[in-house]
Amino acid sequence: MDEDMLRCVTEQGFAARTLPLPLYVRAHAEVLVPAADAGERLDLRAADIPLLDVAVAADRRGALRQLVERAAVLRILRSGRGSLHDPRDSADARDGSPPAVGAGDSHDEAVTRAIYLELARRRAESGIEKGTLITGRDQADGPEGVALRGVDGRIDCYLLGETAGVPALGAVLRLDRLERPLCAVVCDLWERRGVERAVQAVLREFVVTTLPRREDADRAPFPHGDFHDVVTVGETDFATLAPRPPRDETGELRDRLRLHGHRARVRVLGPADRTALVACRLEPTAKSEPAKLPAADTEDDWRPRDVAALGLRAPRQLSLTYERDDVRISRVYHENSKMRTAYGTLPVVDIAEMSQPARRLLGQAYRDFGHARRQYPMRPAGRPRLLTLDQVVRRRRSWAAMGDGELTRAELAHLLTLSYGTTGAAVAGQDLRLPLRATPSAGGLYSSDLFVLVDRVTGVEPGLYYFHPGKRLLQLVDDERTLAEVAEYTGYRERAGEAAAMVVYVGAFRRNQWKYRERGYRTVLLDCGHLAQSVVTTATSLGLVAHPMIAFVDDYFNAYVGVDGVEDAVLYLTLLGPRRTGDEAA
């Protein structure tokens, strides 16, 4: 259904873009932009995108519906024809303002919205001096509840009397750091919904104030009035407002208008098989001539004219974007990997009920190249001289200059054992001791394996080695390719070629996903991130340079290590090298 609203925006010659809101604002925002700025593309220039209007609602569909309405108003403004009536009838077009436009799933819904918008405009222009404060709204369930959280301020909602027999509701946003309060007024037969709409309307005013604007820019259409100095004449609890709208809302609305001497002049703007879109004017019932739009604004002229921007400018992050299809799979994965409160999200695992062989598997989170023709113990004598944590944090730089010397075997041993060596054990049941390591891991399952491609390490011949964390051994895996050859398959060939060694992180998905299922993919990546940070921090504390790298050809590295890229896959790299002499402060 969102696509219907979006199509109605584009068919009027505009585009809609989602506007990121601060996390303390509980709402959804869409912005109206020229058609040329429709594509979500990567723009390294941070292009200045003009915003034609802003819509804020509880969800995307509500915001898009507002944009449909405002796109139609901009189209009418651009045409210079602000009235629904014959331009020769100057009495009907006395104020030159555009008609109200409503959009909805049905004709009646669109008409109702248009009438509400027109009544709200009149109520705001008539001046507002007093109102009845609505209390208890913050405790309500649903979208009419708290709209802002953790801010120095509040939103007050008021009943502001009636306009043509229809309740008017207002919202005033007061924030300590705003120069003056912001206000919005709406009209609605269902007062509870009117409160929600008023809150969203005043949030829109707030969002607009946060966007850059030219000093000479015009105000966006649909001004919501300026009535922040409201005299409170009483209070009413939100719970006492009618819990549902009238059964025949459109009929009730027309009856009230008729009773107060008004009728609605309505003209359909959009094709009947699409989202209903109508323009509406209210006039005294004494008028009886039929209302018509100028000929150029008929259904046959559905394609719009160009519309000039109103002076708003998009936040820069709107330019740093992407096509949705480029990230669709990852978004689907993320949704499917969420934990739910519903039963069955993850299997219930009780280690005590597992068989003894199964429990022992939990303590064997490693590989073993025990028949390798070369193995090097990684148990250095003594304790290394390490920089303090303060020095490590201040000194760490990925692109720090590397020297052309070698790493020592002791340095490599300290790095591997301090970052991923076994440091203790936990008791699981009466017959199982699970090894603990220097780096955290989801469920203690240790889904990452460390491989090291050695090029210049004293006492270690070049080659690819596996680090066995329990035995603290380097075990040879492959010695047919040099680091210089492997560097060709990274995104930074020259930088990789400077390194004395390269750490290769391999994710073992089966080791984890039997327990965490889809969510296990997240935990494997998190485990790898924890481990990489441990490697980087330890290397820096040893006076080395550690450069993390994600730019590599997956299939090449998977084949090089010997994994299939599905059950097990290379996830990350870290280049290691001695710090260049004289670069101690870098």
Coordinates of C-alpha atoms in Angstrom, one line a residue:
M1 CA 0.0 0.0 0.0
D2 CA 2.9 2.4 0.6
E3 CA 3.8 1.9 -3.1
D4 CA 0.4 3.3 -4.1
M5 CA 1.1 6.5 -2.2
L6 CA 4.7 6.7 -3.6
R7 CA 3.4 6.2 -7.1
C8 CA 1.0 9.1 -6.6
V9 CA 3.9 11.3 -5.6
T10 CA 6.0 10.4 -8.6
E11 CA 3.1 10.8 -11.0
Q12 CA 2.8 14.4 -9.9
G13 CA 6.5 14.9 -11.0
F14 CA 8.1 14.7 -7.6
A15 CA 10.0 12.2 -5.5
A16 CA 9.9 11.1 -1.8
R17 CA 12.9 10.4 0.3
T18 CA 13.1 9.1 3.9
L19 CA 14.5 11.7 6.3
P20 CA 16.5 10.4 9.3
L21 CA 15.1 11.7 12.6
P22 CA 16.9 12.1 15.9
L23 CA 16.4 9.0 18.0
Y24 CA 14.5 10.9 20.6
V25 CA 11.7 11.7 18.1
R26 CA 9.2 8.9 17.9
A27 CA 7.9 9.4 14.4
H28 CA 8.6 8.8 10.7
A29 CA 9.6 11.6 8.3
E30 CA 9.5 11.8 4.5
V31 CA 10.6 14.7 2.4
L32 CA 9.4 15.9 -1.0
V33 CA 12.2 16.5 -3.5
P34 CA 12.4 17.2 -7.2
A35 CA 12.1 14.2 -9.5
A36 CA 15.8 14.6 -10.4
D37 CA 16.8 13.8 -6.8
A38 CA 14.7 10.7 -6.6
G39 CA 17.5 8.1 -6.9
E40 CA 19.2 7.0 -3.8
R41 CA 22.7 7.1 -5.2
L42 CA 26.2 7.4 -3.8
D43 CA 27.2 11.0 -4.2
L44 CA 30.7 11.7 -2.9
R45 CA 30.2 15.4 -3.4
A46 CA 27.4 15.5 -0.8
A47 CA 25.1 17.2 -3.2
D48 CA 22.8 20.0 -2.0
I49 CA 19.3 18.4 -2.4
P50 CA 16.4 20.9 -2.2
L51 CA 13.5 19.9 0.0
L52 CA 10.1 21.0 -1.2
D53 CA 8.2 19.9 1.9
V54 CA 8.4 17.7 4.9
A55 CA 5.9 15.3 6.3
V56 CA 5.9 13.6 9.7
A57 CA 3.6 10.8 10.8
A58 CA 3.5 7.7 12.9
D59 CA 4.6 5.5 10.0
R60 CA 5.9 5.8 6.4
R61 CA 2.4 5.4 4.8
G62 CA 1.0 8.3 6.8
A63 CA 4.0 10.5 5.8
L64 CA 3.7 9.6 2.2
R65 CA 0.0 10.4 2.2
Q66 CA 0.9 13.9 3.4
L67 CA 3.4 14.3 0.6
V68 CA 0.8 13.3 -1.9
E69 CA -1.4 16.1 -0.7
R70 CA 1.4 18.7 -0.6
A71 CA 2.7 17.7 -4.0
A72 CA -0.8 18.5 -5.4
V73 CA -0.8 21.9 -3.5
L74 CA 2.6 22.8 -4.9
R75 CA 1.4 21.9 -8.4
I76 CA -1.6 24.3 -7.9
L77 CA 0.6 27.0 -6.5
R78 CA 3.0 26.7 -9.5
S79 CA 0.1 27.0 -11.9
G80 CA -1.0 30.3 -10.4
R81 CA -4.6 29.0 -10.0
G82 CA -5.4 29.0 -6.3
S83 CA -9.1 28.7 -6.5
L84 CA -11.4 25.8 -7.4
H85 CA -13.9 28.3 -8.9
D86 CA -14.1 30.2 -12.2
P87 CA -11.3 32.8 -12.1
R88 CA -13.9 35.4 -13.1
D89 CA -15.7 34.9 -9.8
S90 CA -13.4 37.1 -7.7
A91 CA -15.5 36.8 -4.6
D92 CA -14.9 33.0 -4.5
A93 CA -11.2 33.4 -4.9
R94 CA -10.9 36.3 -2.5
D95 CA -7.7 35.1 -0.6
G96 CA -5.8 33.6 -3.5
S97 CA -4.8 30.7 -1.3
P98 CA -4.7 27.2 -2.8
P99 CA -7.5 24.7 -2.0
A100 CA -7.0 22.1 0.6
V101 CA -6.0 18.7 -0.8
G102 CA -6.8 15.4 0.7
A103 CA -5.5 11.9 -0.2
G104 CA -6.9 8.5 1.0
D105 CA -7.7 5.0 0.1
S106 CA -11.2 6.0 -0.8
H107 CA -13.0 9.1 -2.1
D108 CA -14.7 9.7 1.2
E109 CA -11.5 9.5 3.1
A110 CA -9.8 11.9 0.8
V111 CA -12.7 14.4 1.1
T112 CA -12.7 14.1 4.8
R113 CA -9.0 14.8 5.1
A114 CA -9.3 17.8 2.7
I115 CA -12.1 19.3 4.8
Y116 CA -10.2 18.8 8.0
L117 CA -7.2 20.5 6.5
E118 CA -9.3 23.5 5.3
L119 CA -11.0 23.8 8.7
A120 CA -7.6 23.7 10.5
R121 CA -6.2 26.5 8.3
R122 CA -9.2 28.7 9.1
R123 CA -9.0 27.9 12.8
A124 CA -5.3 28.8 12.8
E125 CA -5.9 32.1 10.9
S126 CA -8.8 33.1 13.2
G127 CA -6.5 33.4 16.2
I128 CA -6.3 31.2 19.2
E129 CA -6.4 32.5 22.8
K130 CA -7.6 29.8 25.1
G131 CA -8.0 26.1 25.3
T132 CA -8.7 23.1 27.5
L133 CA -5.6 21.2 28.4
I134 CA -5.6 17.5 27.7
T135 CA -4.0 15.5 30.5
G136 CA -3.0 11.9 30.8
R137 CA -1.8 11.5 27.2
D138 CA 1.7 10.5 28.1
Q139 CA 0.4 7.4 29.7
A140 CA -1.7 6.3 26.8
D141 CA -0.9 3.3 24.7
G142 CA -0.3 3.5 21.0
P143 CA 1.0 6.3 18.7
E144 CA -0.8 9.0 20.7
G145 CA 1.5 8.4 23.6
V146 CA 4.9 10.0 24.3
A147 CA 6.4 11.5 21.1
L148 CA 9.6 12.7 22.5
R149 CA 11.9 11.0 25.1
G150 CA 14.7 12.2 27.2
V151 CA 14.5 15.9 26.2
D152 CA 14.2 19.0 28.3
G153 CA 10.7 20.0 27.3
R154 CA 7.2 18.8 26.6
I155 CA 4.3 18.7 24.2
D156 CA 1.0 20.1 25.6
C157 CA -2.2 19.3 23.7
Y158 CA -5.4 21.4 23.9
L159 CA -9.0 21.3 22.9
L160 CA -9.5 24.6 21.1
G161 CA -13.2 24.7 20.6
E162 CA -14.9 24.1 17.3
T163 CA -14.7 25.3 13.8
A164 CA -17.9 24.8 11.8
G165 CA -19.0 22.3 14.4
V166 CA -15.8 20.2 14.2
P167 CA -13.4 20.0 17.2
A168 CA -10.1 21.8 16.8
L169 CA -7.1 20.4 18.6
G170 CA -3.7 22.0 19.1
A171 CA -0.3 21.0 20.2
V172 CA 2.4 23.2 21.6
L173 CA 6.1 22.0 21.8
R174 CA 8.2 23.7 24.4
L175 CA 11.9 22.8 24.5
D176 CA 14.3 24.6 26.7
R177 CA 16.7 25.3 23.9
L178 CA 14.1 26.6 21.4
E179 CA 13.8 30.3 21.2
R180 CA 10.1 30.1 21.2
P181 CA 7.5 27.3 21.4
L182 CA 6.2 25.6 18.2
C183 CA 2.5 25.1 17.5
A184 CA 0.2 23.1 15.3
V185 CA -3.6 22.9 15.0
V186 CA -5.8 20.3 13.4
C187 CA -9.5 19.6 13.1
D188 CA -11.0 16.1 13.6
L189 CA -14.3 14.6 14.6
W190 CA -12.4 11.9 16.4
E191 CA -10.6 13.8 19.1
R192 CA -8.2 11.0 20.0
R193 CA -7.0 10.8 16.5
G194 CA -6.9 14.6 16.4
V195 CA -4.5 14.6 19.3
E196 CA -2.2 12.2 17.5
R197 CA -2.3 14.3 14.3
A198 CA -1.6 17.5 16.3
V199 CA 1.4 16.0 17.9
Q200 CA 2.7 14.8 14.5
A201 CA 2.1 18.2 13.0
V202 CA 4.0 20.0 15.7
L203 CA 6.9 17.5 15.3
R204 CA 6.9 18.4 11.7
E205 CA 7.3 22.1 12.7
F206 CA 10.2 21.0 14.9
V207 CA 11.9 19.0 12.1
V208 CA 11.6 21.9 9.8
T209 CA 13.4 24.1 12.3
T210 CA 16.4 21.7 12.3
L211 CA 16.8 21.9 8.5
P212 CA 19.0 24.5 6.8
R213 CA 17.0 27.2 5.0
R214 CA 17.8 30.4 3.0
E215 CA 17.1 33.6 4.8
D216 CA 14.7 34.7 2.1
A217 CA 12.9 31.4 1.8
D218 CA 9.1 31.3 1.9
R219 CA 7.3 29.4 4.6
A220 CA 6.2 25.9 3.6
P221 CA 2.5 25.5 2.7
F222 CA 0.0 24.5 5.3
P223 CA 1.1 26.8 8.1
H224 CA -0.2 25.5 11.4
G225 CA -0.7 28.9 13.1
D226 CA 1.1 30.7 16.0
F227 CA -0.8 30.3 19.2
H228 CA 1.8 29.2 21.8
D229 CA 0.4 31.7 24.4
V230 CA -2.7 29.6 25.2
V231 CA -4.7 30.5 28.2
T232 CA -5.7 27.2 29.9
V233 CA -9.4 27.4 30.8
G234 CA -9.8 23.9 32.1
E235 CA -8.5 20.3 31.9
T236 CA -9.8 17.1 30.4
D237 CA -8.4 13.6 30.7
F238 CA -7.4 11.9 27.4
A239 CA -9.2 8.8 28.5
T240 CA -12.5 10.7 28.5
L241 CA -12.2 11.5 24.7
A242 CA -14.4 9.4 22.4
P243 CA -12.6 6.0 21.8
R244 CA -13.7 5.7 18.2
P245 CA -14.7 7.9 15.2
P246 CA -18.3 8.3 14.1
R247 CA -19.7 5.4 12.2
D248 CA -20.4 7.5 9.1
E249 CA -17.6 10.0 9.5
T250 CA -18.0 11.7 6.1
G251 CA -21.8 12.0 6.5
E252 CA -21.5 13.4 10.0
L253 CA -18.9 15.9 8.8
R254 CA -21.1 17.1 6.0
D255 CA -24.1 17.4 8.3
R256 CA -22.1 19.6 10.7
L257 CA -20.9 21.8 7.9
R258 CA -24.4 22.2 6.6
L259 CA -25.7 23.0 10.1
H260 CA -23.1 25.8 10.4
G261 CA -23.9 27.2 6.9
H262 CA -21.1 25.7 4.9
R263 CA -20.7 23.2 2.1
A264 CA -17.6 21.6 0.5
R265 CA -16.8 22.1 -3.2
V266 CA -14.8 19.1 -4.2
R267 CA -12.9 18.2 -7.4
V268 CA -11.2 14.9 -8.1
L269 CA -7.5 15.4 -9.1
G270 CA -6.2 11.9 -9.6
P271 CA -7.2 8.9 -11.6
A272 CA -10.0 6.9 -10.1
D273 CA -8.0 3.6 -10.0
R274 CA -5.2 5.1 -7.9
T275 CA -5.0 6.7 -4.5
A276 CA -8.0 9.0 -4.2
L277 CA -6.8 12.7 -4.4
V278 CA -9.3 15.6 -4.2
A279 CA -9.1 19.3 -3.9
C280 CA -11.7 21.1 -1.6
R281 CA -13.0 24.5 -0.8
L282 CA -15.5 25.5 1.8
E283 CA -18.1 28.1 0.9
P284 CA -21.4 29.4 2.4
T285 CA -24.4 27.4 1.5
A286 CA -26.0 30.5 -0.2
K287 CA -23.7 29.8 -3.2
S288 CA -25.2 27.3 -5.6
E289 CA -23.2 27.6 -8.9
P290 CA -21.2 24.4 -9.7
A291 CA -17.5 24.5 -8.9
K292 CA -14.9 23.8 -11.6
L293 CA -11.2 23.7 -11.7
P294 CA -9.6 25.7 -14.5
A295 CA -9.3 23.5 -17.6
A296 CA -5.6 23.0 -17.3
D297 CA -6.1 21.3 -13.9
T298 CA -8.3 18.5 -15.2
E299 CA -7.5 14.8 -15.0
D300 CA -6.2 14.9 -18.6
D301 CA -3.4 17.3 -17.4
W302 CA -2.2 14.9 -14.6
R303 CA 1.5 15.6 -15.4
P304 CA 2.7 18.5 -13.4
R305 CA 4.6 21.6 -14.1
D306 CA 8.0 22.3 -12.6
V307 CA 8.0 23.5 -9.0
A308 CA 10.6 25.7 -7.4
A309 CA 12.1 24.7 -4.1
L310 CA 10.8 26.5 -1.0
G311 CA 14.2 27.1 0.5
L312 CA 14.7 24.0 2.6
R313 CA 17.9 22.0 2.2
A314 CA 18.4 18.4 3.0
P315 CA 20.9 17.2 5.7
R316 CA 24.1 16.1 4.1
Q317 CA 23.7 12.4 4.9
L318 CA 20.8 12.2 2.4
S319 CA 23.5 12.3 -0.3
L320 CA 25.5 9.5 1.2
T321 CA 23.1 6.8 0.2
Y322 CA 22.4 3.7 -1.9
E323 CA 19.9 1.9 -4.0
R324 CA 17.6 -0.2 -1.8
D325 CA 18.2 -3.4 -3.9
D326 CA 22.0 -3.1 -3.0
V327 CA 21.2 -3.8 0.6
R328 CA 17.9 -5.8 0.4
I329 CA 19.4 -9.2 1.3
S330 CA 21.2 -7.9 4.3
R331 CA 18.1 -6.1 5.5
V332 CA 16.1 -9.4 5.1
Y333 CA 18.8 -11.3 7.0
H334 CA 18.8 -8.7 9.8
E335 CA 15.1 -9.0 10.2
N336 CA 15.2 -12.8 10.2
S337 CA 18.1 -12.9 12.8
K338 CA 16.2 -10.8 15.4
M339 CA 15.4 -12.5 18.7
R340 CA 11.7 -12.5 19.5
T341 CA 9.8 -13.0 22.7
A342 CA 7.7 -15.7 21.1
Y343 CA 8.5 -19.3 22.0
G344 CA 10.8 -21.1 19.6
T345 CA 13.0 -18.2 18.5
L346 CA 16.1 -20.2 19.5
P347 CA 16.4 -23.8 20.7
V348 CA 16.7 -24.1 24.5
V349 CA 20.1 -25.4 25.3
D350 CA 20.9 -27.0 28.6
I351 CA 24.5 -28.2 28.7
A352 CA 23.7 -30.6 31.6
E353 CA 21.3 -32.5 29.4
M354 CA 23.7 -32.9 26.6
S355 CA 25.5 -36.2 26.1
Q356 CA 29.1 -36.4 27.3
P357 CA 30.6 -36.5 23.8
A358 CA 28.5 -33.5 22.8
R359 CA 29.6 -31.6 25.9
R360 CA 33.2 -32.3 25.1
L361 CA 32.8 -30.9 21.6
L362 CA 32.1 -27.5 23.2
G363 CA 35.6 -27.5 24.6
Q364 CA 37.2 -28.3 21.3
A365 CA 36.7 -25.0 19.5
Y366 CA 39.8 -25.2 17.4
R367 CA 41.3 -27.0 14.4
D368 CA 44.4 -29.1 14.5
F369 CA 47.0 -29.4 11.8
G370 CA 48.9 -31.9 14.0
H371 CA 50.6 -33.6 11.0
A372 CA 52.1 -30.3 9.7
R373 CA 55.7 -30.7 8.7
R374 CA 56.6 -27.5 10.6
Q375 CA 55.4 -26.4 14.0
Y376 CA 56.6 -23.6 16.2
P377 CA 55.9 -23.3 19.9
M378 CA 54.3 -20.0 20.8
R379 CA 55.2 -20.0 24.5
P380 CA 57.6 -17.1 25.0
A381 CA 59.7 -17.0 28.2
G382 CA 59.2 -14.1 30.5
R383 CA 56.7 -11.2 30.3
P384 CA 56.8 -8.7 27.5
R385 CA 57.3 -4.9 28.0
L386 CA 54.0 -3.4 27.1
L387 CA 52.8 0.2 26.7
T388 CA 50.2 1.4 29.1
L389 CA 46.5 1.4 28.0
D390 CA 46.6 5.2 27.7
Q391 CA 49.6 5.0 25.4
V392 CA 48.1 2.2 23.3
V393 CA 44.9 4.2 22.7
R394 CA 46.7 7.4 21.8
R395 CA 49.3 5.7 19.6
R396 CA 47.2 3.2 17.6
R397 CA 47.0 4.2 13.9
S398 CA 46.1 1.8 11.1
W399 CA 48.2 3.7 8.6
A400 CA 51.3 4.2 10.8
A401 CA 54.5 3.8 8.9
M402 CA 55.9 0.2 8.9
G403 CA 59.6 -0.4 8.9
D404 CA 61.3 -2.9 6.6
G405 CA 62.7 -5.0 9.4
E406 CA 61.4 -8.2 10.9
L407 CA 59.1 -9.1 13.7
T408 CA 60.7 -11.4 16.4
R409 CA 59.3 -14.8 17.1
A410 CA 58.8 -13.7 20.7
E411 CA 56.7 -10.7 19.6
L412 CA 54.5 -12.9 17.5
A413 CA 54.1 -15.4 20.3
H414 CA 53.2 -12.7 22.8
L415 CA 50.7 -11.2 20.3
L416 CA 48.9 -14.6 19.7
T417 CA 48.8 -15.8 23.2
L418 CA 47.7 -12.5 24.7
S419 CA 45.0 -12.0 22.2
Y420 CA 43.6 -15.6 21.7
G421 CA 45.5 -18.0 23.9
T422 CA 43.8 -20.1 26.6
T423 CA 43.8 -18.2 29.9
G424 CA 41.7 -20.4 32.1
A425 CA 38.8 -22.8 32.3
A426 CA 35.2 -22.9 33.4
V427 CA 33.4 -25.9 34.9
A428 CA 30.4 -27.1 32.9
G429 CA 28.8 -30.0 34.7
Q430 CA 30.7 -32.6 36.6
D431 CA 32.9 -33.9 33.8
L432 CA 33.7 -30.9 31.6
R433 CA 36.1 -28.0 31.8
L434 CA 35.6 -25.4 29.0
P435 CA 38.8 -23.5 28.1
L436 CA 38.5 -19.7 28.4
R437 CA 40.5 -17.3 26.2
A438 CA 41.7 -13.7 26.3
T439 CA 38.9 -12.6 23.9
P440 CA 35.1 -12.8 24.6
S441 CA 32.9 -15.1 22.5
A442 CA 29.2 -15.8 22.3
G443 CA 28.3 -18.8 24.4
G444 CA 32.1 -19.5 24.9
L445 CA 31.9 -21.3 21.5
Y446 CA 34.9 -19.3 20.0
S447 CA 33.7 -19.3 16.4
S448 CA 36.9 -17.6 15.0
D449 CA 40.1 -19.2 14.0
L450 CA 43.5 -17.4 13.6
F451 CA 45.8 -18.0 10.6
V452 CA 49.0 -16.1 10.2
L453 CA 50.8 -15.6 6.9
V454 CA 54.4 -15.1 7.8
D455 CA 56.9 -13.2 5.6
R456 CA 59.5 -11.6 7.9
V457 CA 59.5 -13.2 11.4
T458 CA 62.8 -14.2 12.9
G459 CA 63.0 -17.9 13.6
V460 CA 59.8 -18.7 11.6
E461 CA 60.0 -19.7 7.9
P462 CA 57.6 -17.9 5.5
G463 CA 54.3 -19.6 5.0
L464 CA 50.7 -19.7 6.2
Y465 CA 50.2 -21.1 9.7
Y466 CA 47.3 -22.0 12.0
F467 CA 47.5 -20.8 15.6
H468 CA 46.4 -23.6 17.9
P469 CA 45.2 -21.8 21.0
G470 CA 45.2 -24.8 23.3
K471 CA 48.6 -26.1 22.4
R472 CA 50.0 -22.6 21.6
L473 CA 51.5 -23.8 18.4
L474 CA 52.0 -22.4 14.9
Q475 CA 51.1 -25.2 12.5
L476 CA 52.1 -25.0 8.9
V477 CA 49.2 -25.0 6.4
D478 CA 50.7 -23.8 3.1
D479 CA 54.1 -22.5 2.1
E480 CA 53.7 -22.2 -1.7
R481 CA 52.6 -18.6 -1.9
T482 CA 54.4 -15.5 -0.6
L483 CA 52.8 -12.6 1.1
A484 CA 53.7 -10.5 -2.0
E485 CA 51.6 -12.8 -4.2
V486 CA 48.7 -12.9 -1.7
A487 CA 48.8 -9.1 -1.5
E488 CA 47.7 -8.9 -5.1
Y489 CA 44.3 -10.0 -4.0
T490 CA 43.8 -7.3 -1.5
G491 CA 42.5 -3.8 -2.0
Y492 CA 45.8 -2.2 -0.9
R493 CA 48.5 -4.2 -2.6
E494 CA 51.4 -1.9 -1.8
R495 CA 50.4 -1.5 1.8
A496 CA 49.9 -5.3 2.3
G497 CA 53.3 -5.7 0.7
E498 CA 54.9 -3.7 3.4
A499 CA 53.8 -6.0 6.2
A500 CA 56.0 -8.6 7.9
A501 CA 52.9 -10.8 8.5
M502 CA 49.2 -11.0 7.9
V503 CA 46.6 -12.3 10.3
V504 CA 43.7 -14.1 8.6
Y505 CA 40.5 -14.5 10.6
V506 CA 38.2 -17.4 9.6
G507 CA 34.6 -17.7 10.9
A508 CA 33.5 -21.3 11.7
F509 CA 29.7 -20.9 11.4
R510 CA 28.8 -24.5 12.3
R511 CA 30.6 -24.1 15.6
N512 CA 28.1 -21.5 16.6
Q513 CA 24.9 -21.7 14.5
W514 CA 23.8 -25.1 15.9
K515 CA 22.8 -23.0 18.9
Y516 CA 22.0 -19.5 17.6
R517 CA 20.7 -20.4 14.1
E518 CA 20.3 -17.2 12.0
R519 CA 21.3 -15.0 14.8
G520 CA 24.5 -17.0 15.0
Y521 CA 25.8 -15.2 11.9
R522 CA 25.7 -12.0 13.9
T523 CA 27.6 -13.6 16.7
V524 CA 30.3 -15.0 14.4
L525 CA 30.9 -11.5 13.1
L526 CA 30.9 -10.1 16.6
D527 CA 33.4 -12.7 17.7
C528 CA 35.7 -11.9 14.8
G529 CA 35.4 -8.2 15.7
H530 CA 36.3 -8.9 19.3
L531 CA 39.3 -10.9 18.3
A532 CA 40.6 -8.4 15.8
Q533 CA 40.4 -5.7 18.4
S534 CA 42.4 -7.8 20.8
V535 CA 45.0 -8.4 18.1
V536 CA 45.2 -4.7 17.2
T537 CA 45.4 -3.6 20.9
T538 CA 48.0 -6.2 21.8
A539 CA 50.2 -5.4 18.7
T540 CA 50.1 -1.7 19.5
S541 CA 51.1 -2.4 23.2
L542 CA 54.1 -4.4 21.8
G543 CA 55.2 -1.4 19.8
L544 CA 54.0 -2.9 16.5
V545 CA 51.8 -1.5 13.7
A546 CA 48.5 -3.4 13.1
H547 CA 46.4 -2.4 10.1
P548 CA 42.9 -4.1 9.9
M549 CA 41.6 -4.6 6.4
I550 CA 38.3 -5.8 4.8
A551 CA 39.4 -5.2 1.2
F552 CA 40.2 -8.7 -0.1
V553 CA 38.9 -11.2 -2.7
D554 CA 36.9 -13.6 -0.7
D555 CA 37.0 -16.6 -3.0
Y556 CA 40.8 -16.4 -3.4
F557 CA 41.4 -16.2 0.4
N558 CA 38.9 -19.0 1.1
A559 CA 40.7 -21.3 -1.4
Y560 CA 44.1 -20.2 0.0
V561 CA 43.2 -21.1 3.6
G562 CA 41.3 -24.2 2.4
V563 CA 37.7 -23.4 3.5
D564 CA 34.6 -23.6 1.4
G565 CA 33.4 -20.0 2.0
V566 CA 30.0 -21.4 3.3
E567 CA 30.4 -23.5 6.4
D568 CA 33.7 -21.6 7.1
A569 CA 34.9 -18.4 5.5
V570 CA 37.6 -15.8 5.7
L571 CA 36.1 -12.6 7.3
Y572 CA 38.9 -10.2 8.0
L573 CA 42.6 -9.4 7.7
T574 CA 45.2 -7.6 9.8
L575 CA 48.6 -6.5 8.6
L576 CA 51.4 -6.6 11.1
G577 CA 54.8 -4.9 10.9
P578 CA 57.5 -3.2 13.0
R579 CA 57.0 0.5 13.5
R580 CA 59.3 2.6 11.4
T581 CA 62.3 4.0 13.4
G582 CA 61.7 7.6 14.3
D583 CA 57.9 7.2 14.0
E584 CA 57.4 6.6 17.7
A585 CA 55.0 9.5 18.1
A586 CA 52.9 8.7 15.1

